[in-house]
Amino acid sequence: MASDPSKDRRFRPATELVHGGILRSQFSEMSEAMFLTQGFAYPSAEAAEARFNGEDPGFVYSRYANPTVSMFEERMCLLEGAEASRAVASGMAAVAAALISDLKAGDHILASRALFGSCLYIITDILGRYGVSYTLVDGKDLDAWAKGVTPETKVLFLETPSNPTLELVDIAGVAEIARKAGARLVVDNVFATPLYQRPLELGAHTVVYSATKHIDGQGRVLGGIVLSDEEWVEAKLAPYLKHTGPSMSAFNAWALVKALETMEVRVARQTDNAEKLAALLVDHPAVTRLYYPGHESHPQYELAKRQMKRGSTMIAFEVKNGKAGAFAVCNALEVAKISNNLGDSKSIMTHPATTTHQRLKPEERAMLGISDGVLRLSVGLEDVADLADDLLNALDRVAARRQAAE
Ligand SMILES: *Cc1c(COP(=O)(O)O)cnc(C)c1O
């Protein structure tokens, strides 16, 4: 094994994404190796003893650490500018670990209301059973965050841009509130990607990703990662993961390491496409509202410019005629697929009210701005002219149908 790569960022992100964190075997392979192994053999009993008492930092068991998984973790640290990280089996395993590893009965968690459904479930259902209380606030409102802090508040949690209506939360503003409260700010950075938003530089303590999304970007494997400072990772996160075991498989880590090599190119192209589609949607007569942080019509456009390098690969918009209009658009699409994932190279259209957010009560959906006419589009790598034709064709049918009905 090569010696541990330096944790100092030495190159720009696109370069680190190709070369960062490689652990080469004695064969000096070019492409990262997949170490599909559970355990590791020791040359002697003394060597095994040294591995277990920490004198020798080598690998012990793949539930604790694995060379291919370590390559993925190291490459992500270089990209994020984080001291340490741990990869896990899915995005939800990452969110659960980031919260549960550091909370105990009597603690309080303060979070924005516009969260991915399962993140909300962890906070409102699971943690509550173990005596952790919570408050949900309107993430856009910094005063609400400040007022929500109690002496027991240990963690602040947010997602920005949020799913599905791409609301933003001021990360630096909330980080300052967390700092004053002596609490940790955890940011779910899936929608912005590590390329376009850097929560740690804005004062967050921990960043979590579903690697299932843009990091894989090709709809293949599930994965998640938690990134933070070394002291917290070693003291809190690592023991929790080691003993509960939501480990990332070496196979998935290998797919993700290879996917990182192309992530910058993919996400840039997907964002180019999204910007062009957003510009078409904003003026379309069948569209009543566009939600895109990279477009000046977004109510938090100034904040978007301040904390995001670019506006995301995700677009949301509301069409006329509610659910019927939204379904007509979905069903007329020929290029974009109807599904619920995001960040894929294939464009995906989602109707949140009847799928990802179906479980919410109507008044909860209304509070989050998820009307029956809202659609979420994850923009892929197709030729943007084909995507534009597909979308305009679908929207024109809605407009034509309405005229016929009038
Ligand atoms: C998908 C997603 C998750 C969960 O990730 P999985 O890999 O599906 O477990 C968490 N947060 C956000 C914002 C997501 O989009």
Coordinates of C-alpha atoms and ligand atoms in Angstrom, one line a residue:
M1 CA 0.0 0.0 0.0
A2 CA 1.1 3.5 -0.7
S3 CA 1.4 5.8 2.3
D4 CA -1.6 7.8 3.3
P5 CA -2.2 10.6 0.8
S6 CA -1.9 14.1 2.2
K7 CA -5.1 15.7 3.4
D8 CA -4.0 19.1 2.2
R9 CA -5.8 20.2 -0.9
R10 CA -3.0 20.5 -3.5
F11 CA -5.0 20.8 -6.7
R12 CA -8.3 22.3 -8.0
P13 CA -11.4 20.2 -7.5
A14 CA -11.6 18.7 -11.1
T15 CA -8.0 17.4 -10.6
E16 CA -8.6 16.0 -7.1
L17 CA -11.8 14.3 -8.4
V18 CA -9.6 12.3 -10.9
H19 CA -6.5 11.6 -8.8
G20 CA -7.3 12.3 -5.1
G21 CA -7.1 9.7 -2.4
I22 CA -5.8 6.8 -4.5
L23 CA -4.4 3.8 -2.6
R24 CA -2.4 1.8 -5.1
S25 CA -1.6 -1.9 -4.5
Q26 CA 1.8 -3.5 -5.2
F27 CA 0.6 -3.8 -8.9
S28 CA 0.5 -0.1 -9.4
E29 CA -2.8 -0.3 -11.2
M30 CA -4.0 2.9 -12.9
S31 CA -7.7 2.5 -12.2
E32 CA -8.7 2.2 -8.5
A33 CA -8.9 -1.3 -7.3
M34 CA -12.0 -2.9 -5.8
F35 CA -11.0 -4.5 -2.5
L36 CA -14.0 -6.8 -2.1
T37 CA -12.9 -8.4 1.1
Q38 CA -14.3 -8.7 4.6
G39 CA -11.1 -9.1 6.5
F40 CA -7.3 -8.7 6.3
A41 CA -4.5 -11.2 7.1
Y42 CA -1.7 -10.2 9.5
P43 CA 1.9 -11.4 9.0
S44 CA 2.2 -12.3 12.7
A45 CA 0.4 -12.4 16.0
E46 CA 2.4 -9.4 17.0
A47 CA 1.2 -7.5 13.9
A48 CA -2.4 -8.5 14.7
E49 CA -2.0 -7.2 18.2
A50 CA -0.5 -3.9 16.9
R51 CA -3.4 -3.5 14.5
F52 CA -5.9 -3.9 17.3
N53 CA -4.3 -1.6 19.8
G54 CA -3.9 1.1 17.2
E55 CA -0.1 1.1 17.0
D56 CA -0.4 0.0 13.3
P57 CA -3.1 2.0 11.5
G58 CA -3.8 -0.7 8.9
F59 CA -7.1 -2.3 8.1
V60 CA -8.8 -4.7 10.5
Y61 CA -12.3 -5.5 9.2
S62 CA -14.4 -4.0 6.5
R63 CA -17.2 -2.9 8.8
Y64 CA -14.6 -0.5 10.4
A65 CA -12.8 0.5 7.2
N66 CA -12.0 -0.8 3.7
P67 CA -9.4 0.4 1.2
T68 CA -11.8 1.1 -1.6
V69 CA -14.2 2.8 0.8
S70 CA -11.3 4.8 2.2
M71 CA -10.4 6.0 -1.3
F72 CA -13.9 7.4 -1.7
E73 CA -13.8 9.0 1.7
E74 CA -10.4 10.6 1.0
R75 CA -11.5 11.9 -2.4
M76 CA -14.6 13.4 -0.9
C77 CA -12.6 15.1 1.9
L78 CA -10.3 16.7 -0.7
L79 CA -13.4 17.9 -2.7
E80 CA -15.2 19.2 0.4
G81 CA -12.2 20.6 2.2
A82 CA -13.1 18.4 5.2
E83 CA -10.6 16.9 7.7
A84 CA -12.4 13.5 7.9
S85 CA -15.3 11.6 6.6
R86 CA -17.1 8.2 6.8
A87 CA -19.0 6.6 3.9
V88 CA -22.1 4.6 4.6
A89 CA -24.7 2.5 2.8
S90 CA -27.2 5.3 1.8
G91 CA -27.9 9.0 2.2
M92 CA -30.4 8.1 5.0
A93 CA -27.7 6.1 6.9
A94 CA -25.6 9.2 6.7
V95 CA -28.2 11.6 8.0
A96 CA -29.2 9.1 10.8
A97 CA -25.5 8.7 11.8
A98 CA -24.8 12.4 11.8
L99 CA -27.7 13.0 14.2
I100 CA -27.9 9.9 16.3
S101 CA -24.2 9.4 17.0
D102 CA -24.2 12.7 18.9
L103 CA -27.6 13.1 20.6
K104 CA -28.9 11.7 23.8
A105 CA -32.2 11.9 25.8
G106 CA -32.9 15.4 26.9
D107 CA -31.2 17.0 23.9
H108 CA -33.1 19.3 21.5
I109 CA -32.8 19.5 17.7
L110 CA -33.8 22.5 15.7
A111 CA -34.4 22.0 12.0
S112 CA -36.0 23.7 8.9
R113 CA -39.4 22.4 8.0
A114 CA -38.7 21.9 4.3
L115 CA -36.8 18.6 4.6
F116 CA -36.5 15.4 2.6
G117 CA -39.3 13.1 4.0
S118 CA -37.1 10.5 5.7
C119 CA -35.0 13.2 7.4
L120 CA -38.2 14.6 8.8
Y121 CA -39.1 11.1 10.0
I122 CA -35.8 10.7 11.9
I123 CA -36.3 14.0 13.7
T124 CA -40.0 13.8 14.4
D125 CA -40.6 10.0 15.0
I126 CA -37.3 8.1 15.7
L127 CA -35.4 10.6 17.8
G128 CA -38.5 11.4 19.8
R129 CA -38.7 7.8 21.0
Y130 CA -35.3 8.2 22.6
G131 CA -36.2 11.4 24.4
V132 CA -34.8 14.0 21.9
S133 CA -37.2 16.9 21.4
Y134 CA -37.4 19.0 18.3
T135 CA -38.6 22.3 16.8
L136 CA -39.2 22.8 13.1
V137 CA -38.9 26.4 11.7
D138 CA -39.4 28.2 8.4
G139 CA -35.8 27.8 7.2
K140 CA -35.9 31.2 5.3
D141 CA -36.5 33.1 8.6
L142 CA -33.3 33.6 10.6
D143 CA -35.3 35.1 13.5
A144 CA -37.3 31.9 13.8
W145 CA -34.0 29.9 14.0
A146 CA -32.7 32.2 16.7
K147 CA -36.0 32.0 18.7
G148 CA -36.1 28.2 18.3
V149 CA -32.8 27.7 20.2
T150 CA -33.2 26.3 23.8
P151 CA -30.5 25.6 26.4
E152 CA -30.8 21.9 25.3
T153 CA -30.3 22.5 21.6
K154 CA -27.4 20.4 20.5
V155 CA -27.9 20.2 16.7
L156 CA -29.3 22.5 14.0
F157 CA -30.2 20.7 10.8
L158 CA -31.1 22.0 7.3
E159 CA -31.3 21.3 3.7
T160 CA -30.7 24.0 1.0
P161 CA -31.9 24.2 -1.7
S162 CA -34.8 22.3 -0.3
N163 CA -36.8 19.5 -1.9
P164 CA -38.9 20.0 -3.9
T165 CA -39.5 23.8 -4.2
L166 CA -35.8 24.9 -4.0
E167 CA -36.2 27.2 -1.0
L168 CA -32.9 28.5 0.4
V169 CA -31.6 28.7 3.9
D170 CA -28.8 31.2 4.8
I171 CA -26.1 28.7 5.9
A172 CA -23.8 31.4 7.3
G173 CA -26.6 33.0 9.2
V174 CA -27.7 29.7 10.8
A175 CA -24.1 28.7 11.4
E176 CA -23.7 31.9 13.5
I177 CA -26.8 31.1 15.5
A178 CA -25.5 27.5 16.1
R179 CA -22.1 28.8 17.1
K180 CA -23.6 31.2 19.7
A181 CA -25.7 28.3 21.1
G182 CA -22.7 26.0 21.3
A183 CA -24.5 23.6 18.9
R184 CA -23.5 21.8 15.8
L185 CA -24.9 22.7 12.4
V186 CA -25.5 19.8 10.0
V187 CA -26.2 20.6 6.4
D188 CA -27.7 18.1 3.9
N189 CA -26.0 19.4 0.7
V190 CA -27.5 17.1 -1.9
F191 CA -29.2 19.6 -4.1
A192 CA -26.3 22.0 -4.4
T193 CA -23.6 19.3 -4.7
P194 CA -20.1 19.9 -3.2
L195 CA -19.1 21.7 -6.4
Y196 CA -21.6 24.5 -6.0
Q197 CA -22.0 25.1 -2.3
R198 CA -19.4 24.7 0.5
P199 CA -21.2 24.5 3.9
L200 CA -18.0 24.0 5.9
E201 CA -16.6 27.3 4.6
L202 CA -19.9 29.0 5.5
G203 CA -19.5 27.8 9.2
A204 CA -21.3 24.4 9.2
H205 CA -19.8 21.7 11.4
T206 CA -20.9 18.7 9.4
V207 CA -22.0 18.0 5.8
V208 CA -24.0 15.0 4.7
Y209 CA -24.7 13.6 1.2
S210 CA -26.8 11.0 -0.4
A211 CA -24.1 9.8 -2.9
T212 CA -27.0 8.1 -4.7
K213 CA -27.7 11.4 -6.4
H214 CA -25.1 13.5 -8.3
I215 CA -22.1 11.7 -6.9
D216 CA -23.1 8.4 -8.6
G217 CA -25.0 10.4 -11.1
Q218 CA -25.8 7.4 -13.3
G219 CA -28.6 5.8 -11.3
R220 CA -26.7 2.7 -10.1
V221 CA -25.7 2.4 -6.5
L222 CA -26.9 3.8 -3.1
G223 CA -24.4 5.5 -0.9
G224 CA -24.0 8.2 1.7
I225 CA -21.2 10.1 3.4
V226 CA -20.7 12.3 6.5
L227 CA -17.9 14.9 6.5
S228 CA -16.7 16.9 9.4
D229 CA -13.7 17.7 11.6
E230 CA -11.4 14.8 12.6
E231 CA -11.9 15.1 16.3
W232 CA -15.7 14.7 16.1
V233 CA -15.5 12.0 13.5
E234 CA -13.1 9.9 15.6
A235 CA -14.9 10.6 18.9
K236 CA -18.5 10.4 17.9
L237 CA -19.2 9.2 14.4
A238 CA -16.6 6.4 13.9
P239 CA -17.5 4.4 17.1
Y240 CA -21.3 4.7 16.3
L241 CA -20.7 3.4 12.8
K242 CA -18.2 0.7 13.9
H243 CA -20.7 -0.8 16.3
T244 CA -23.9 -0.4 14.4
G245 CA -22.6 -1.3 11.0
P246 CA -24.3 0.7 8.2
S247 CA -21.2 0.2 6.1
M248 CA -20.8 1.1 2.5
S249 CA -19.9 -2.0 0.4
A250 CA -16.6 -2.0 -1.5
F251 CA -18.4 -2.5 -4.7
N252 CA -20.5 0.7 -4.2
A253 CA -17.5 2.6 -3.1
W254 CA -15.7 1.6 -6.3
A255 CA -18.6 2.7 -8.5
L256 CA -18.6 6.0 -6.6
V257 CA -14.9 6.6 -6.8
K258 CA -15.1 6.2 -10.5
A259 CA -18.2 8.4 -10.7
L260 CA -16.3 11.2 -8.9
E261 CA -13.9 11.4 -11.9
T262 CA -16.7 12.6 -14.1
M263 CA -18.8 14.5 -11.6
E264 CA -17.5 18.0 -12.3
V265 CA -18.2 17.6 -16.1
R266 CA -21.6 16.0 -15.5
V267 CA -22.9 18.5 -13.0
A268 CA -21.6 21.5 -15.0
R269 CA -23.4 20.2 -18.1
Q270 CA -26.6 19.3 -16.2
T271 CA -26.6 22.8 -14.7
D272 CA -26.0 24.4 -18.2
N273 CA -29.1 22.5 -19.3
A274 CA -31.1 23.4 -16.3
E275 CA -30.3 27.1 -16.7
K276 CA -31.5 27.0 -20.3
L277 CA -34.7 25.1 -19.5
A278 CA -35.5 27.5 -16.6
A279 CA -35.2 30.4 -19.0
L280 CA -37.8 28.7 -21.3
L281 CA -40.1 27.8 -18.5
V282 CA -40.3 31.2 -16.8
D283 CA -42.2 32.8 -19.8
H284 CA -44.3 29.9 -20.8
P285 CA -48.1 30.6 -20.7
A286 CA -48.8 27.1 -19.1
V287 CA -46.3 27.8 -16.2
T288 CA -47.6 29.8 -13.3
R289 CA -44.4 29.8 -11.3
L290 CA -40.7 28.8 -11.6
Y291 CA -38.6 27.8 -8.7
Y292 CA -34.9 28.0 -9.7
P293 CA -32.2 29.5 -7.5
G294 CA -30.1 30.3 -10.6
H295 CA -32.8 32.5 -12.1
E296 CA -33.4 36.2 -11.0
S297 CA -37.1 35.4 -10.5
H298 CA -36.2 33.3 -7.4
P299 CA -37.2 35.3 -4.3
Q300 CA -33.9 34.5 -2.7
Y301 CA -31.8 35.1 -5.8
E302 CA -29.4 37.4 -3.8
L303 CA -28.7 34.7 -1.2
A304 CA -28.3 32.2 -4.0
K305 CA -25.6 34.3 -5.6
R306 CA -23.9 34.7 -2.2
Q307 CA -23.7 31.1 -1.1
M308 CA -24.0 29.0 -4.3
K309 CA -21.6 29.0 -7.2
R310 CA -24.3 28.0 -9.6
G311 CA -28.1 27.4 -9.4
S312 CA -28.4 23.5 -9.3
T313 CA -29.4 20.8 -11.7
M314 CA -32.9 20.8 -10.2
I315 CA -35.8 22.9 -11.4
A316 CA -39.3 23.1 -9.9
F317 CA -42.3 24.8 -11.6
E318 CA -46.0 25.0 -11.2
V319 CA -48.3 24.4 -14.2
K320 CA -51.9 25.6 -14.7
N321 CA -54.7 23.2 -14.1
G322 CA -53.4 21.6 -10.9
K323 CA -52.9 17.8 -10.8
A324 CA -54.6 17.3 -14.3
G325 CA -52.1 19.8 -15.8
A326 CA -49.1 18.3 -14.1
F327 CA -50.1 14.7 -15.0
A328 CA -50.7 15.8 -18.7
V329 CA -47.1 17.2 -18.8
C330 CA -45.7 14.0 -17.3
N331 CA -47.6 11.8 -19.6
A332 CA -46.6 13.7 -22.7
L333 CA -42.9 13.5 -22.1
E334 CA -40.8 11.3 -24.4
V335 CA -37.2 12.1 -23.2
A336 CA -37.5 12.8 -19.5
K337 CA -38.7 9.8 -17.5
I338 CA -41.3 9.8 -14.7
S339 CA -39.5 8.7 -11.6
N340 CA -38.6 10.0 -8.1
N341 CA -34.8 9.9 -8.0
L342 CA -32.6 12.9 -8.9
G343 CA -29.1 13.8 -10.0
D344 CA -29.1 11.1 -12.7
S345 CA -27.7 11.5 -16.2
K346 CA -31.2 10.8 -17.4
S347 CA -33.7 13.6 -16.9
I348 CA -36.4 12.7 -14.3
M349 CA -39.8 14.4 -13.8
T350 CA -41.5 14.0 -10.4
H351 CA -45.0 15.0 -9.3
P352 CA -44.2 15.5 -5.5
A353 CA -47.8 15.9 -4.3
T354 CA -48.7 12.4 -5.4
T355 CA -45.4 10.6 -4.9
T356 CA -42.5 11.8 -2.7
H357 CA -44.7 14.1 -0.6
Q358 CA -47.9 12.1 -0.7
R359 CA -47.6 11.1 2.9
L360 CA -47.9 14.8 4.1
K361 CA -51.2 16.2 5.1
P362 CA -52.7 18.7 2.6
E363 CA -52.0 21.6 5.0
E364 CA -48.4 20.5 5.4
R365 CA -48.0 20.4 1.6
A366 CA -49.6 23.9 1.4
M367 CA -47.1 25.3 4.0
L368 CA -44.2 23.9 1.9
G369 CA -45.6 25.4 -1.3
I370 CA -46.2 21.9 -2.9
S371 CA -49.4 22.6 -4.8
D372 CA -51.0 19.9 -7.0
G373 CA -49.5 21.7 -10.1
V374 CA -45.9 21.6 -8.9
L375 CA -43.5 19.5 -10.9
R376 CA -39.8 18.8 -10.1
L377 CA -37.4 18.2 -12.9
S378 CA -34.0 16.7 -12.3
V379 CA -32.1 17.8 -15.5
G380 CA -29.9 15.2 -17.1
L381 CA -27.1 15.0 -19.6
E382 CA -29.2 14.8 -22.8
D383 CA -28.9 17.3 -25.6
V384 CA -30.6 20.4 -24.2
A385 CA -32.4 21.0 -27.5
D386 CA -34.2 17.6 -27.1
L387 CA -35.1 18.3 -23.5
A388 CA -36.4 21.7 -24.5
D389 CA -38.5 20.2 -27.4
D390 CA -39.8 17.5 -25.0
L391 CA -40.8 20.0 -22.3
L392 CA -42.3 22.6 -24.6
N393 CA -44.3 19.9 -26.5
A394 CA -45.7 18.6 -23.2
L395 CA -46.5 22.2 -21.9
D396 CA -48.1 23.2 -25.3
R397 CA -50.4 20.2 -25.0
V398 CA -51.5 21.4 -21.6
A399 CA -52.1 24.9 -22.9
A400 CA -54.0 23.5 -26.0
R401 CA -56.1 21.2 -23.8
R402 CA -57.1 24.2 -21.6
Q403 CA -58.0 26.3 -24.6
A404 CA -60.2 23.5 -26.0
A405 CA -61.9 23.2 -22.6
E406 CA -62.5 26.9 -22.3
Ligands
LIG1 C1 -32.1 11.3 -1.6 C2 -31.9 12.2 -0.5 C3 -31.7 11.7 0.8 C4 -31.6 10.2 1.1 O1 -30.6 9.5 0.4 P1 -30.7 7.9 0.0 O2 -29.4 7.7 -0.6 O3 -31.9 7.7 -0.9 O4 -30.9 7.2 1.3 C5 -31.5 12.6 1.8 N1 -31.6 13.9 1.6 C6 -31.8 14.4 0.4 C7 -31.9 15.9 0.2 C8 -32.0 13.6 -0.7 O5 -32.3 14.1 -1.9

